XYZ file of C-alpha atoms in Angstrom:
422
model
C 108.677 102.223 78.216
C 108.739 104.989 80.729
C 111.805 107.368 80.222
C 115.497 106.533 81.522
C 117.910 108.333 82.715
C 120.604 108.989 80.543
C 123.096 107.559 82.619
C 121.415 104.339 83.322
C 122.707 101.409 81.305
C 119.847 98.803 80.594
C 121.511 94.837 81.035
C 118.805 93.401 79.020
C 118.751 89.446 78.604
C 116.368 86.867 76.722
C 117.176 83.423 76.070
C 118.904 84.121 72.482
C 120.436 86.509 74.066
C 122.661 85.816 77.383
C 125.353 88.457 76.775
C 126.003 90.384 79.608
C 126.708 93.952 79.541
C 130.554 94.489 81.039
C 129.753 97.554 82.614
C 127.057 96.870 84.981
C 128.147 98.640 87.995
C 126.451 98.462 91.298
C 124.935 94.875 90.172
C 127.238 91.589 89.995
C 128.159 90.430 86.283
C 129.109 86.530 87.692
C 126.151 86.611 89.897
C 123.792 87.772 87.181
C 124.691 84.720 85.049
C 123.628 82.959 88.262
C 119.995 84.546 88.308
C 119.585 83.662 84.995
C 120.499 80.267 85.103
C 118.302 80.120 88.300
C 115.493 81.260 86.439
C 115.752 79.742 83.570
C 115.493 76.564 84.629
C 111.677 77.400 86.124
C 110.788 77.641 82.312
C 113.158 74.187 81.174
C 111.801 72.051 83.672
C 108.038 73.330 82.391
C 107.199 74.834 85.626
C 106.353 77.789 84.091
C 106.217 78.887 80.316
C 108.431 81.686 80.798
C 109.155 85.470 82.739
C 110.199 88.860 82.975
C 112.259 89.862 86.110
C 113.975 92.908 87.016
C 116.306 93.884 89.378
C 117.717 97.567 89.648
C 120.206 98.867 91.869
C 120.890 102.419 92.147
C 120.563 103.637 88.691
C 121.921 100.594 87.577
C 119.231 97.607 85.603
C 118.881 94.610 84.866
C 116.035 92.757 83.207
C 115.783 89.061 82.256
C 112.990 87.697 79.716
C 112.675 84.187 79.505
C 110.637 81.457 78.253
C 107.466 81.789 75.602
C 103.797 83.866 76.080
C 102.040 80.070 76.083
C 102.320 76.377 76.826
C 103.260 75.431 73.418
C 103.518 78.289 71.775
C 106.969 79.586 70.143
C 106.067 83.363 70.551
C 108.926 84.798 73.112
C 108.201 86.277 76.373
C 109.401 89.599 75.886
C 109.998 93.500 78.288
C 106.967 94.586 77.284
C 104.346 91.541 78.037
C 101.769 92.909 79.418
C 100.552 90.342 82.833
C 97.758 90.027 85.207
C 99.194 91.480 88.224
C 96.879 90.719 90.821
C 97.486 92.052 94.872
C 100.626 94.505 93.614
C 97.463 96.187 92.107
C 96.891 97.606 96.160
C 99.934 99.621 96.429
C 98.670 101.920 93.272
C 94.979 101.691 94.490
C 96.729 102.803 98.756
C 98.859 105.641 96.197
C 95.231 107.130 94.411
C 93.597 107.327 98.414
C 96.573 109.421 99.969
C 96.432 111.755 96.800
C 92.926 112.424 97.719
C 94.067 112.898 101.517
C 96.367 115.407 100.830
C 93.860 117.348 98.629
C 91.537 117.358 102.213
C 89.809 115.241 99.942
C 89.841 112.485 102.500
C 90.997 112.650 106.077
C 92.649 109.204 107.663
C 90.590 109.094 110.751
C 86.988 110.013 109.864
C 84.172 108.388 109.034
C 84.355 106.402 105.486
C 79.918 106.257 106.334
C 79.289 109.455 104.255
C 80.966 108.143 100.813
C 80.006 104.768 101.352
C 76.692 104.658 104.102
C 75.888 101.085 102.235
C 78.464 100.336 105.425
C 77.401 102.058 108.389
C 75.746 101.230 110.931
C 78.116 97.436 110.984
C 77.271 94.860 112.655
C 79.997 91.916 114.207
C 80.054 88.355 114.246
C 80.848 87.197 118.245
C 82.854 85.285 116.633
C 84.055 83.891 113.511
C 81.884 80.738 113.628
C 78.991 82.292 114.988
C 75.486 82.741 112.502
C 75.331 85.674 110.785
C 72.181 86.899 113.026
C 74.770 86.119 116.231
C 76.235 89.844 116.753
C 76.820 92.704 118.296
C 76.697 96.330 117.449
C 80.246 97.664 116.042
C 82.210 100.225 118.803
C 82.383 102.604 116.004
C 82.742 103.496 112.178
C 84.930 102.110 109.661
C 87.817 105.537 109.312
C 89.836 105.488 105.999
C 92.895 104.453 108.384
C 91.152 101.297 109.149
C 90.679 100.390 105.062
C 94.439 101.518 104.157
C 95.677 99.187 106.826
C 93.186 96.632 106.051
C 91.845 96.760 109.777
C 88.533 97.417 108.823
C 86.927 94.475 110.087
C 86.052 92.143 107.061
C 88.513 89.666 104.854
C 90.087 87.110 103.631
C 88.987 83.706 106.040
C 91.625 81.383 106.296
C 90.183 78.131 106.360
C 88.966 75.560 104.559
C 85.536 75.835 102.848
C 82.308 76.223 105.012
C 84.860 75.641 107.867
C 82.215 78.646 109.224
C 78.892 79.607 107.522
C 79.883 83.717 106.984
C 82.232 81.996 103.921
C 79.759 80.496 102.071
C 77.720 83.964 101.500
C 81.058 85.781 100.660
C 81.545 83.146 97.783
C 77.472 83.033 96.711
C 77.644 86.991 96.847
C 81.535 87.135 94.724
C 83.156 89.189 97.665
C 86.196 88.161 96.383
C 89.019 87.030 99.178
C 88.106 83.444 99.147
C 90.405 82.304 95.519
C 90.771 83.338 92.577
C 87.672 85.117 90.142
C 88.017 86.188 86.451
C 87.295 90.323 86.779
C 83.875 88.605 84.302
C 82.657 86.759 86.923
C 82.756 89.940 89.612
C 79.166 91.714 90.109
C 79.340 95.583 89.573
C 80.223 97.661 91.573
C 77.020 98.820 93.591
C 75.558 95.112 93.565
C 79.414 94.406 95.407
C 79.419 97.074 97.668
C 75.446 96.687 98.195
C 75.910 92.816 98.907
C 79.495 93.465 101.304
C 76.912 95.404 103.563
C 74.489 93.197 103.935
C 76.932 90.788 105.781
C 78.008 91.429 109.423
C 82.325 92.121 110.315
C 84.042 89.478 111.804
C 86.390 92.194 113.769
C 85.829 95.661 114.553
C 87.228 97.806 113.474
C 90.723 98.728 113.934
C 91.068 95.082 116.053
C 93.000 92.588 113.724
C 94.101 92.998 109.868
C 92.376 90.642 107.499
C 93.157 90.600 103.779
C 92.089 91.220 100.389
C 88.722 93.059 100.859
C 90.119 96.199 101.890
C 91.605 96.797 99.154
C 88.639 96.715 96.881
C 86.329 98.694 99.318
C 88.986 101.825 99.105
C 89.011 101.353 95.019
C 85.512 102.036 95.679
C 86.067 104.884 97.775
C 88.496 106.720 95.504
C 85.880 106.685 93.023
C 83.456 108.135 95.525
C 84.971 110.513 96.110
C 86.622 111.820 93.344
C 84.144 111.221 91.399
C 85.126 109.071 88.899
C 86.184 105.822 87.780
C 88.733 104.269 89.501
C 90.554 103.723 86.412
C 89.660 106.836 84.951
C 91.349 108.468 88.620
C 94.303 105.940 88.203
C 95.165 106.780 85.139
C 94.858 110.787 85.216
C 96.900 111.188 88.376
C 99.594 107.772 88.257
C 99.639 106.030 85.127
C 99.794 109.018 82.862
C 102.364 111.340 84.826
C 104.402 108.310 85.204
C 104.825 106.803 81.531
C 102.800 104.328 82.541
C 100.887 103.343 79.188
C 100.231 100.213 79.668
C 98.750 99.523 82.810
C 94.417 99.456 83.095
C 92.196 97.288 84.250
C 91.906 95.151 80.888
C 93.879 94.834 77.518
C 92.924 96.651 75.013
C 92.413 95.283 71.287
C 95.413 96.141 69.875
C 97.179 94.452 72.845
C 96.210 91.313 73.000
C 99.173 89.813 71.099
C 101.009 90.874 73.855
C 98.749 89.313 76.966
C 100.088 85.914 77.292
C 98.253 82.498 78.147
C 97.848 82.388 82.042
C 97.781 79.354 83.987
C 97.515 76.873 87.008
C 99.482 73.722 88.301
C 96.630 70.641 88.379
C 98.357 68.963 91.126
C 95.838 65.507 90.648
C 97.463 65.585 86.493
C 100.922 67.199 87.825
C 100.572 69.758 84.697
C 99.904 73.468 84.513
C 95.900 73.936 83.056
C 94.842 77.358 81.584
C 92.756 79.988 83.650
C 92.625 82.256 81.207
C 93.384 81.781 77.897
C 95.099 84.980 76.298
C 92.924 84.935 73.345
C 89.350 84.696 74.992
C 90.824 87.023 77.824
C 88.411 87.249 80.757
C 91.089 90.341 80.736
C 89.875 91.640 77.097
C 86.347 93.608 78.170
C 86.041 96.537 80.662
C 85.487 94.549 84.058
C 82.107 95.174 85.874
C 83.947 95.808 88.581
C 87.081 97.311 88.664
C 89.273 95.616 92.093
C 91.572 98.085 93.823
C 92.692 95.103 95.448
C 94.013 93.030 92.260
C 92.506 94.029 88.952
C 94.951 95.657 87.300
C 96.787 94.394 84.510
C 100.769 96.031 83.856
C 104.360 95.424 82.410
C 107.493 95.297 83.812
C 108.357 98.694 82.849
C 105.470 100.372 83.862
C 105.096 98.849 87.568
C 109.128 100.127 87.720
C 108.531 103.424 87.218
C 105.669 102.949 89.855
C 108.402 101.452 91.648
C 110.637 104.109 91.208
C 108.342 106.588 92.312
C 107.710 105.192 95.302
C 111.579 104.774 96.046
C 112.389 108.241 95.402
C 109.850 109.874 97.795
C 106.518 110.214 95.369
C 108.751 112.280 92.976
C 109.674 111.124 89.252
C 110.767 112.866 87.234
C 109.120 116.648 86.543
C 105.959 114.670 88.225
C 105.484 115.052 92.133
C 102.999 112.304 92.587
C 102.973 112.371 96.309
C 104.993 114.363 98.785
C 107.656 112.731 101.124
C 105.811 112.521 104.097
C 103.128 110.857 102.732
C 105.406 107.753 100.815
C 107.452 107.426 104.237
C 104.256 107.098 105.875
C 102.746 104.623 104.136
C 105.898 102.549 104.336
C 106.159 102.291 108.071
C 104.685 99.841 110.078
C 101.031 100.805 110.997
C 100.601 97.643 112.953
C 100.637 96.741 116.833
C 101.631 92.374 116.961
C 98.104 92.074 118.192
C 96.277 93.441 115.432
C 98.189 90.721 112.940
C 97.827 87.963 115.385
C 96.421 85.162 113.253
C 98.212 86.250 109.680
C 101.182 84.540 110.134
C 101.107 83.076 106.703
C 101.055 86.250 105.481
C 103.509 88.222 107.924
C 105.959 85.791 109.256
C 107.615 87.268 111.975
C 109.538 89.220 109.952
C 107.159 91.332 108.136
C 103.846 94.098 108.518
C 101.874 96.371 106.908
C 102.122 100.348 106.287
C 99.096 100.861 104.192
C 98.120 99.019 101.176
C 101.903 96.829 101.397
C 103.754 94.801 103.374
C 106.622 96.347 105.652
C 109.590 94.185 106.640
C 110.224 94.742 110.046
C 112.993 92.348 110.466
C 115.580 89.788 109.152
C 114.721 86.047 108.480
C 115.946 85.734 104.771
C 118.863 86.902 102.784
C 116.230 89.524 101.072
C 114.735 90.477 104.122
C 115.755 94.415 105.305
C 113.970 96.480 107.535
C 111.901 99.164 105.421
C 111.980 97.256 102.612
C 107.948 97.282 101.049
C 105.690 95.768 98.574
C 103.396 92.748 98.175
C 102.846 89.744 95.873
C 100.272 88.889 94.031
C 98.621 85.482 93.506
C 98.647 85.182 89.946
C 103.045 84.940 90.010
C 104.111 88.320 90.192
C 106.203 90.183 93.491
C 107.650 93.565 94.066
C 109.428 95.555 96.462
C 111.290 98.760 96.822
C 114.095 98.708 99.201
C 114.705 102.181 100.242
C 118.157 101.278 102.640
C 119.937 99.720 99.312
C 118.339 101.721 96.871
C 117.221 98.438 95.358
C 113.819 97.398 93.429
C 113.417 93.792 92.279
C 109.848 93.077 89.998
C 109.041 89.301 89.031
C 105.977 88.898 86.430
C 105.233 85.132 86.231
C 102.013 83.852 84.007
C 101.403 80.705 86.972
C 98.803 81.234 89.463
C 100.533 80.780 93.212
C 99.559 77.502 94.999
C 99.185 78.948 98.529
C 99.902 82.411 100.366
C 103.115 80.959 101.306
C 105.594 82.598 99.053
C 106.272 80.197 95.698
C 109.901 79.190 95.260
C 111.075 80.986 91.542
C 109.556 83.945 94.230
C 112.632 83.138 96.760
C 114.737 82.405 94.441
C 114.440 85.583 92.549
C 115.212 87.166 96.088
C 117.744 85.570 96.916
C 119.897 85.760 93.690
C 118.852 89.454 93.697
C 120.200 90.340 96.395
C 123.245 88.071 96.414
C 123.922 90.320 93.001
C 124.205 93.349 94.279
C 127.384 95.256 95.261
């Protein structure tokens, strides 16, 4: 666990310990009890085996650990449980890229062609429904800014499978962004990049926001520019300085006991079915492709250390990971309304996108605050930071999301977290 300031009282709850620290200033005791009760309901109703939740408000930290590691296994969920964090990997990958920008090894508005020639000279489909040879030339090269803002011109197709011709090859090539995939099934990095480069883009560079694939391209770009694997660069420049000792692209053998089972809800049988069994997990070996869009595993305290660094404008104790200016740029709205049109299922009317993460731009729910930033992962994770409130919230579950719309446990968690602040 990362070292915490000595004055930080930590409230630590699990199913066997429901006593609350009476001295928790900044967080309401009675409302934390409400959080405990509501979140416990998800476990008691068997909607998920367990969860770990964290809320911090200024210097106060509250943690809940509820339920068990796996269905039918009495081993309790713990604070150091290692979760598959999926798309909340994206902000970390964006930070890695910005480290290289600050070293002037990358520049926001320069072409990425010298580093990723496989993606040079793009062709663009005349429309999403076009056949793959019905294209026009790209109007310009892809820049780093395009990739950081997910406007490079390629990404998830939000339609039923096989609605459009491009979807067939995205699935066959295992590009990603068309549904959950185990890391062992991904092609190796060079093969992945070559296959992506063989496909036409779906939009002109800079034209509109498209989910997922930009995060993976960004990870490959960081590796090419740094001359290291993405995991090695992240460990040396982010994880080790922040004390994130359990965050990586796989789980080593000595930590297997801390990896929970992972499930999806089977709507036909109304049961939780295994997607990835802990004992034979796809995360127990190094992946052929280190996914900057969603490949990391982490613990609640590791991700809290990253979130505190972002809240503190790039600083963590004596470590300066990024400058204040970089963090402020990353966490500001980078899209026009036209660029996010068609992505309402992700953003609604209250949110937009910075560099590798969402940024709230309006208020629709209790927990929507302009300037709040973070993201949600399809493997049941959510993490946001609210600079105006001095607040961080993180929820890790081991149940896959059923759709891009937030799960009830997420919206309940955020409602309860904001309700508990004083």
